[in-house]
GROMACS .gro file of C-alpha atoms in nm:
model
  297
    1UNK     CA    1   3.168   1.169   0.490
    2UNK     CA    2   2.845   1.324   0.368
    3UNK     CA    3   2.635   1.015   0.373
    4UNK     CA    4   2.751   0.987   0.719
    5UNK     CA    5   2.684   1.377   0.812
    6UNK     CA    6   2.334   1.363   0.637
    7UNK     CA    7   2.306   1.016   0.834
    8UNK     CA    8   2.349   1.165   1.141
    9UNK     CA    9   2.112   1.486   1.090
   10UNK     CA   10   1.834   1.274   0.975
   11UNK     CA   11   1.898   1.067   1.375
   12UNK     CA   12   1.903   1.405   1.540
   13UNK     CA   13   1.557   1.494   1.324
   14UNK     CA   14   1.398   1.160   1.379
   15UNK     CA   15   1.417   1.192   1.750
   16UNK     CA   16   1.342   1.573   1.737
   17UNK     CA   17   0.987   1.486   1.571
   18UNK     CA   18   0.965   1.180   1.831
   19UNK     CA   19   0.992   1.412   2.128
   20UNK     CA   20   0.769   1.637   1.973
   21UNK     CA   21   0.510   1.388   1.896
   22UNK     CA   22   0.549   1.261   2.269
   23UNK     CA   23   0.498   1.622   2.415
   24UNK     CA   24   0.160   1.660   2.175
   25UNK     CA   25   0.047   1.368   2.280
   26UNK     CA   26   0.059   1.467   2.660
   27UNK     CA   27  -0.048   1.792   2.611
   28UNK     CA   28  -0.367   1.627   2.425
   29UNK     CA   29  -0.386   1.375   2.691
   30UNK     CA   30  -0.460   1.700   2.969
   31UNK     CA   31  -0.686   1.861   2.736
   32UNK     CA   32  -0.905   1.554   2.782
   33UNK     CA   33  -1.291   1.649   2.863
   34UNK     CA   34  -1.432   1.352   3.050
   35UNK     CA   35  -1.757   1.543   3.087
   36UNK     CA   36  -2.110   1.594   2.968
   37UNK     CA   37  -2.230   1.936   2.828
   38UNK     CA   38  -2.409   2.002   3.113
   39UNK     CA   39  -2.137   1.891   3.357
   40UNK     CA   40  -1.792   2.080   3.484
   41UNK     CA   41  -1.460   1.970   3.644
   42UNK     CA   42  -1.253   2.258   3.687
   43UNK     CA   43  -0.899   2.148   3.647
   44UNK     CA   44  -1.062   2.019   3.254
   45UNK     CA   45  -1.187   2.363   3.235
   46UNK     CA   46  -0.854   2.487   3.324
   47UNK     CA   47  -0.712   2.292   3.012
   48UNK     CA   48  -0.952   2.429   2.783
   49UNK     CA   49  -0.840   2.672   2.473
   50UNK     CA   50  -1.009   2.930   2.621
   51UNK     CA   51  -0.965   3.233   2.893
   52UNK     CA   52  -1.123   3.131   3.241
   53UNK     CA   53  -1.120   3.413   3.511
   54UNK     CA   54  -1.161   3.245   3.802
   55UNK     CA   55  -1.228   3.413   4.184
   56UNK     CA   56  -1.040   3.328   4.461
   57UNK     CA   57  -1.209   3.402   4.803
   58UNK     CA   58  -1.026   3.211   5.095
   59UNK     CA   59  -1.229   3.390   5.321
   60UNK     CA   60  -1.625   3.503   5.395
   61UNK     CA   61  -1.737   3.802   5.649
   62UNK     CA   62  -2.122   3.655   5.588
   63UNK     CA   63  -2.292   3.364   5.609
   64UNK     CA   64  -2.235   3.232   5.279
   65UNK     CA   65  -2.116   3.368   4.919
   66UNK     CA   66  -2.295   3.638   4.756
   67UNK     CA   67  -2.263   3.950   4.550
   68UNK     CA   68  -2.129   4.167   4.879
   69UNK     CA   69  -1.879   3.875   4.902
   70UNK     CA   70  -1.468   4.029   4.871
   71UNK     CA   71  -1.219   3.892   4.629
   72UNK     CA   72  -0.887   3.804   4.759
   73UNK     CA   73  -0.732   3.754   4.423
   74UNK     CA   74  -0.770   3.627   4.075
   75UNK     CA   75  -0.643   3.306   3.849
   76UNK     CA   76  -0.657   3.355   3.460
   77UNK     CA   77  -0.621   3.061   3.294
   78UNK     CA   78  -0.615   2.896   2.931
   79UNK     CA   79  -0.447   2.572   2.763
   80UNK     CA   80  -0.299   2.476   3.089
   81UNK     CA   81  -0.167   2.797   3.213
   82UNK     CA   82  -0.237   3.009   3.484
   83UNK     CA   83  -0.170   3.382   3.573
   84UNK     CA   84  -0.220   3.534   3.981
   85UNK     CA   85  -0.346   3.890   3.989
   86UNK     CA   86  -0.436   4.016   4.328
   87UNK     CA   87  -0.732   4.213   4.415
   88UNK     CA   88  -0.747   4.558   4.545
   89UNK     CA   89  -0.855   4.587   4.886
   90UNK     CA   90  -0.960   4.947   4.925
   91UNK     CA   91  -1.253   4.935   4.820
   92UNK     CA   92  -1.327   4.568   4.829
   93UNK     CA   93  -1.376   4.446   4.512
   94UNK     CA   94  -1.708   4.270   4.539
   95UNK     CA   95  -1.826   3.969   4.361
   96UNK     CA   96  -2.095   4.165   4.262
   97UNK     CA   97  -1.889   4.445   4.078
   98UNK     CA   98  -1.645   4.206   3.944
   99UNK     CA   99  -1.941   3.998   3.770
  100UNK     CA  100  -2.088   4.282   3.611
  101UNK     CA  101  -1.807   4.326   3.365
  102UNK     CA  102  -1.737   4.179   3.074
  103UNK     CA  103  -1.395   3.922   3.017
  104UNK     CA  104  -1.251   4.194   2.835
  105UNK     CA  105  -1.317   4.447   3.112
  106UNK     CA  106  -1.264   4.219   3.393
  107UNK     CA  107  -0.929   4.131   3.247
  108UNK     CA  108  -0.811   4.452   3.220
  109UNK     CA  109  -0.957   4.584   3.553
  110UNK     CA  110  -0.767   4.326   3.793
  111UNK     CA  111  -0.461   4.363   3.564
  112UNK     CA  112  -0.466   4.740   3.691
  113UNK     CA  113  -0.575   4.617   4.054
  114UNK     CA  114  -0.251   4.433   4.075
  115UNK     CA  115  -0.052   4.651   3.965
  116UNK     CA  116  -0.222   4.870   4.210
  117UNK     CA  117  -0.186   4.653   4.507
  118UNK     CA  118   0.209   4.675   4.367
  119UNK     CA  119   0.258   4.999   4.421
  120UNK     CA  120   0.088   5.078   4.767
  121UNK     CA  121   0.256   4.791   4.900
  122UNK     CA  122   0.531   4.936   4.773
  123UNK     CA  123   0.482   5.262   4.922
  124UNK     CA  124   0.357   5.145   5.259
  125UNK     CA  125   0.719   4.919   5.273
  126UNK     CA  126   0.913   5.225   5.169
  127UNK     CA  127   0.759   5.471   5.450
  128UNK     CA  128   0.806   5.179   5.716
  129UNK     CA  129   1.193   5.125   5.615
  130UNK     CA  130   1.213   5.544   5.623
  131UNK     CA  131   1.063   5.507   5.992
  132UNK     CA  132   1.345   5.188   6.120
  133UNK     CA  133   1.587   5.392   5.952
  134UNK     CA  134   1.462   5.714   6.143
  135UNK     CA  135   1.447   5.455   6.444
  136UNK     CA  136   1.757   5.308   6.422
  137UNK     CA  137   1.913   5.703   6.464
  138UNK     CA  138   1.731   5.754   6.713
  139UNK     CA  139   1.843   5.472   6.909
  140UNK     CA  140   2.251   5.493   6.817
  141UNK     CA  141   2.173   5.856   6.959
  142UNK     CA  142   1.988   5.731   7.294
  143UNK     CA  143   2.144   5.450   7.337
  144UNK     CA  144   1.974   5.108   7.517
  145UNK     CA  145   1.887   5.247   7.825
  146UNK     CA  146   1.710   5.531   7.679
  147UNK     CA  147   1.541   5.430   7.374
  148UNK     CA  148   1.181   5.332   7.346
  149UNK     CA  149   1.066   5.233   7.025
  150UNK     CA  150   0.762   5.323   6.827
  151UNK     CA  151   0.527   5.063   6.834
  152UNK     CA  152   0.562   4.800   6.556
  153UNK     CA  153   0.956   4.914   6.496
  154UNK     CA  154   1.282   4.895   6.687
  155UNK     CA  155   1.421   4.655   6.443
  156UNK     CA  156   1.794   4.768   6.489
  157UNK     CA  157   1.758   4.704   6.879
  158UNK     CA  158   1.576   4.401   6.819
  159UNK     CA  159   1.876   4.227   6.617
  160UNK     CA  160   2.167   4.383   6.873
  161UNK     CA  161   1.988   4.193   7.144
  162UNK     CA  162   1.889   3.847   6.940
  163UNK     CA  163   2.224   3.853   6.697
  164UNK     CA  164   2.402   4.143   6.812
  165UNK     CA  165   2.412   4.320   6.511
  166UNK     CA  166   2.569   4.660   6.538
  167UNK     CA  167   2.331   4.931   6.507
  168UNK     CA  168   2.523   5.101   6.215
  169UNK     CA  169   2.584   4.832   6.039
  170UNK     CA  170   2.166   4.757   6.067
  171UNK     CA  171   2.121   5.179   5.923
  172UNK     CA  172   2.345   5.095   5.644
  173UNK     CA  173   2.141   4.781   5.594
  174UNK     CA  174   1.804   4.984   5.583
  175UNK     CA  175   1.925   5.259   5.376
  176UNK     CA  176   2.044   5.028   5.083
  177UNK     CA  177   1.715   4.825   5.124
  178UNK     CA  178   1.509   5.162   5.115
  179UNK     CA  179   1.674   5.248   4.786
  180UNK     CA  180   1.605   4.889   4.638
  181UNK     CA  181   1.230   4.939   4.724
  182UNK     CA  182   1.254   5.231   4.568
  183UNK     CA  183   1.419   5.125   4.252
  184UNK     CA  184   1.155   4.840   4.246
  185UNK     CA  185   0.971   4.806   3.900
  186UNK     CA  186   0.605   4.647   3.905
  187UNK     CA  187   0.618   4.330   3.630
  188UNK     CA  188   0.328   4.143   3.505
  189UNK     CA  189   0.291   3.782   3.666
  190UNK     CA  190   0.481   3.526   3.494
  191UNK     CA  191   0.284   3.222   3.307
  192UNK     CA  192   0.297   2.896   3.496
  193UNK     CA  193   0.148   2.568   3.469
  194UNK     CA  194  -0.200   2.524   3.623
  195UNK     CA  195  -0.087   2.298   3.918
  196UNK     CA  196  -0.427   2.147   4.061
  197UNK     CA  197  -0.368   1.823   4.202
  198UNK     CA  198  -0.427   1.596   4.506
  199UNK     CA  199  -0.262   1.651   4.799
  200UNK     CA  200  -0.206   1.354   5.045
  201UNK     CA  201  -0.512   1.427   5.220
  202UNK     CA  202  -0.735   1.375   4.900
  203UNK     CA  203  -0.835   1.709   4.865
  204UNK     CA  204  -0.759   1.963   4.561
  205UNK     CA  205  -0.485   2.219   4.646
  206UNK     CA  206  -0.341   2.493   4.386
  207UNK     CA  207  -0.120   2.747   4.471
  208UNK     CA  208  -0.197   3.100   4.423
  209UNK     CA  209   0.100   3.346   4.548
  210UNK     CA  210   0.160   3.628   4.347
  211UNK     CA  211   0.526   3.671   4.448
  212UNK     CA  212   0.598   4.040   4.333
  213UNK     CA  213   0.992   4.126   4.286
  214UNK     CA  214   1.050   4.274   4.566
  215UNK     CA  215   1.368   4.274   4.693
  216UNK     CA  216   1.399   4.005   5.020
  217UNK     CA  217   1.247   4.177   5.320
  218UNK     CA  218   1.451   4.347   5.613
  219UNK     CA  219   1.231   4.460   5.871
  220UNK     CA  220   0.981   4.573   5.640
  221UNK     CA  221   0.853   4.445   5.310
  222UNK     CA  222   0.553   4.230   5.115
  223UNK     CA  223   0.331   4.019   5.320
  224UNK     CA  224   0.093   3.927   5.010
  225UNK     CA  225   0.145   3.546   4.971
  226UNK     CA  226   0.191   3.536   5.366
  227UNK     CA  227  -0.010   3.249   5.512
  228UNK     CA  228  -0.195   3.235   5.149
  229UNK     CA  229   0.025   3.034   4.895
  230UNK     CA  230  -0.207   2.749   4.847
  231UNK     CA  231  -0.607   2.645   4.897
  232UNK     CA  232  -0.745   2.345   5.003
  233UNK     CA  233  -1.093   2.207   4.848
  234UNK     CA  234  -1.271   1.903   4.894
  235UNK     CA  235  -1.621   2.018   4.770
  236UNK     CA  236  -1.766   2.087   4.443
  237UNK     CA  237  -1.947   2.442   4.417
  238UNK     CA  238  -2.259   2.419   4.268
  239UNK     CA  239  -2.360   2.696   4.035
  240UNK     CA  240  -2.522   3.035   4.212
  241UNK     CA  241  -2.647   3.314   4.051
  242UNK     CA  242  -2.515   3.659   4.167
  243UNK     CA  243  -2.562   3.971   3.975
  244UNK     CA  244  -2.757   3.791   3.679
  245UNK     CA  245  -2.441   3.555   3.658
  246UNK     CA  246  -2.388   3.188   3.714
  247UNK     CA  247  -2.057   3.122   3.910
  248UNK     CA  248  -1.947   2.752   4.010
  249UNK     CA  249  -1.600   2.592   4.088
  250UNK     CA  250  -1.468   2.392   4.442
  251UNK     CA  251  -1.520   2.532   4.779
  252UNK     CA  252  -1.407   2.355   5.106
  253UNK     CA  253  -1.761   2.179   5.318
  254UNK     CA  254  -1.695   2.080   5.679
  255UNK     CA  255  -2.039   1.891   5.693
  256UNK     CA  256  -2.141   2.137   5.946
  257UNK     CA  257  -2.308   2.389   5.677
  258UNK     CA  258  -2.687   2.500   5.713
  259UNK     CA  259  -2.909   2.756   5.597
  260UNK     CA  260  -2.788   3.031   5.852
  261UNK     CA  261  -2.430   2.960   5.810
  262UNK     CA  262  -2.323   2.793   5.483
  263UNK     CA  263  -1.959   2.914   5.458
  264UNK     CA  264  -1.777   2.660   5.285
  265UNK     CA  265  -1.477   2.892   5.193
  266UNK     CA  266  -1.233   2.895   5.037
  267UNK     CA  267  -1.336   2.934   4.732
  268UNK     CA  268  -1.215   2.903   4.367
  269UNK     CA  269  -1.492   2.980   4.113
  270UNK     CA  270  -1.593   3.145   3.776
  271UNK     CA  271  -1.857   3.244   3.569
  272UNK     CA  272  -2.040   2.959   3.364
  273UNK     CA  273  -2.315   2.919   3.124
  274UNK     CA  274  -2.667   2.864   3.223
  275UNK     CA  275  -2.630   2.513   3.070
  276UNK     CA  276  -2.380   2.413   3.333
  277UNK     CA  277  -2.624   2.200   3.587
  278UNK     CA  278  -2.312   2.000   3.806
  279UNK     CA  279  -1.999   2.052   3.902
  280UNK     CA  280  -1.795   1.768   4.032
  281UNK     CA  281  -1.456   1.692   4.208
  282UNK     CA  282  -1.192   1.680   3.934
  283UNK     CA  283  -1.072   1.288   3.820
  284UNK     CA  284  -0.731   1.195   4.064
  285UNK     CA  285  -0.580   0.992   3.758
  286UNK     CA  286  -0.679   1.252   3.491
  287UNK     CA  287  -0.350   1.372   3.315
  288UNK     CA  288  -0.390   1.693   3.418
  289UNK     CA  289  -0.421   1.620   3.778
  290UNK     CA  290  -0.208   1.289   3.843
  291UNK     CA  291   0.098   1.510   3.734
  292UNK     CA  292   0.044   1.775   4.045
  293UNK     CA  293  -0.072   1.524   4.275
  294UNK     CA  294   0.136   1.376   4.626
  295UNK     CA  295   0.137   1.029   4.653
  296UNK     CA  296  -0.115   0.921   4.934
  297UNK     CA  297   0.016   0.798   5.240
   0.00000   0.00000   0.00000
């Protein structure tokens, strides 16, 4: 009985080791670096046992990137994983104030930008729930033939007239969603896997929504990751120098880029050392990559 007990344990640790082995080996496999010193692929870079702060700027108000350039959000990244902080957008944060700080100071400063961005959305969802609810009084009081709505409210006569919803049933809906908002905790973003791939179109897509706990919207709530859950690239960013920093990553070229308009956002890029010369498109059948790729049509 104990030779076959002691049989059976050493099974269960043979294949435990196994499957560890297996899982090393695949994690070694992404940590790969394909190339030279002077060279950068950013999804290898991504892999790397070291903290990357990367900038993501979907969009451009000039003609190309530079230091007056806003940043939407940002990607932290190291062995593989990723974090999604969002920027603060009063007052812009610049690429040319973000690149004057250090990693330690930048880390900390859009740690306290998203939890920033939190709490005003937050507030703003709160004092536009307080107006439906102050809305939706107003109208059971009225009544249809009465009642004009604010601008950008009326939800509770909106759903009588698309669902038919009762109007008290939609107050008693807004008041426990009010106190939900309001109960609302900010939490750090949660770890993930860096998920650059391929998409079917052969370009480089990773998703960046932030997706706060809020509860599910009624009327009212967080628009942060809306229209802006994943970015396209197809180009590699060479490095730039803004504010006595070199930055370089993927951007998006339509081939239609000169010297009086060269925006080839979005954007996904970081600071990197002077000995970085070029950047190129990330390997399709790297480990890494293959794993978060679609299959092409």
């Amino acid at each position: 009985m104990k030779k076959t007990i002691a049989l059976i344990f050493t099974l269960f640790l043979i294949i435990g080791l196994a499957a560890c082995s297996n899982s090393n080996n695949e994690d070694n496999k992404k940590k790969e670096q394909t190339t030279d010193k002077d060279e950068m692929r950013v999804a290898e870079l991504m892999q790397q046992d070291k903290t990357h702060i990367w900038f993501v700027v979907p969009e451009i108000k000039t003609g190309e990137l530079e230091e007056d350039t806003a940043i939407n959000r940002f990607l932290v990244t190291k062995n593989g994983k990723m974090k999604v902080y969002v920027a603060k957008e009063v007052p812009e944060q610049t690429m040319s104030k973000m690149l004057k700080l250090d990693n330690k100071e930048l880390l900390k400063n859009i740690k306290e930008q998203d939890k920033d961005n939190y709490e005003t959305t937050k507030n703003f969802a709160i004092g536009d729930t307080k107006t439906e609810i102050e809305e939706t009084e107003r109208y059971m009081k009225e009544g249809k033939e009465e009642y004009r709505p604010k601008m950008g409210y009326g939800y509770a006569l909106t759903r009588e007239e698309v669902d038919n919803k009762q109007p008290e049933d939609i107050l008693q809906k807004l008041k426990d969603y009010k106190g939900k908002l309001e109960n609302a905790e900010y939490k750090e973003p949660k770890s993930q896997n860096v998920n650059l791939g391929y998409s079917s179109d052969s370009e480089e897509t990773i998703s960046i929504a932030r997706e706060y706990n809020f509860p599910k919207t009624i009327a009212h709530g967080d628009n942060t990751d809306n229209d802006l859950e994943a970015l396209s690239f197809n180009n590699p960013f060479q490095p730039i120098e803004i504010s006595d920093s070199n930055i370089a990553g993927l951007s998006y070229s339509d081939g239609n880029e000169d010297e009086e308009n060269n925006d080839q956002s979005p954007y996904l890029v970081t600071k990197v050392g002077d000995e970085i010369k070029d950047v190129t498109l990330d390997d399709p059948e790297h480990p890494a990559v293959k794993e978060n790729s679609s299959e092409t049509e």
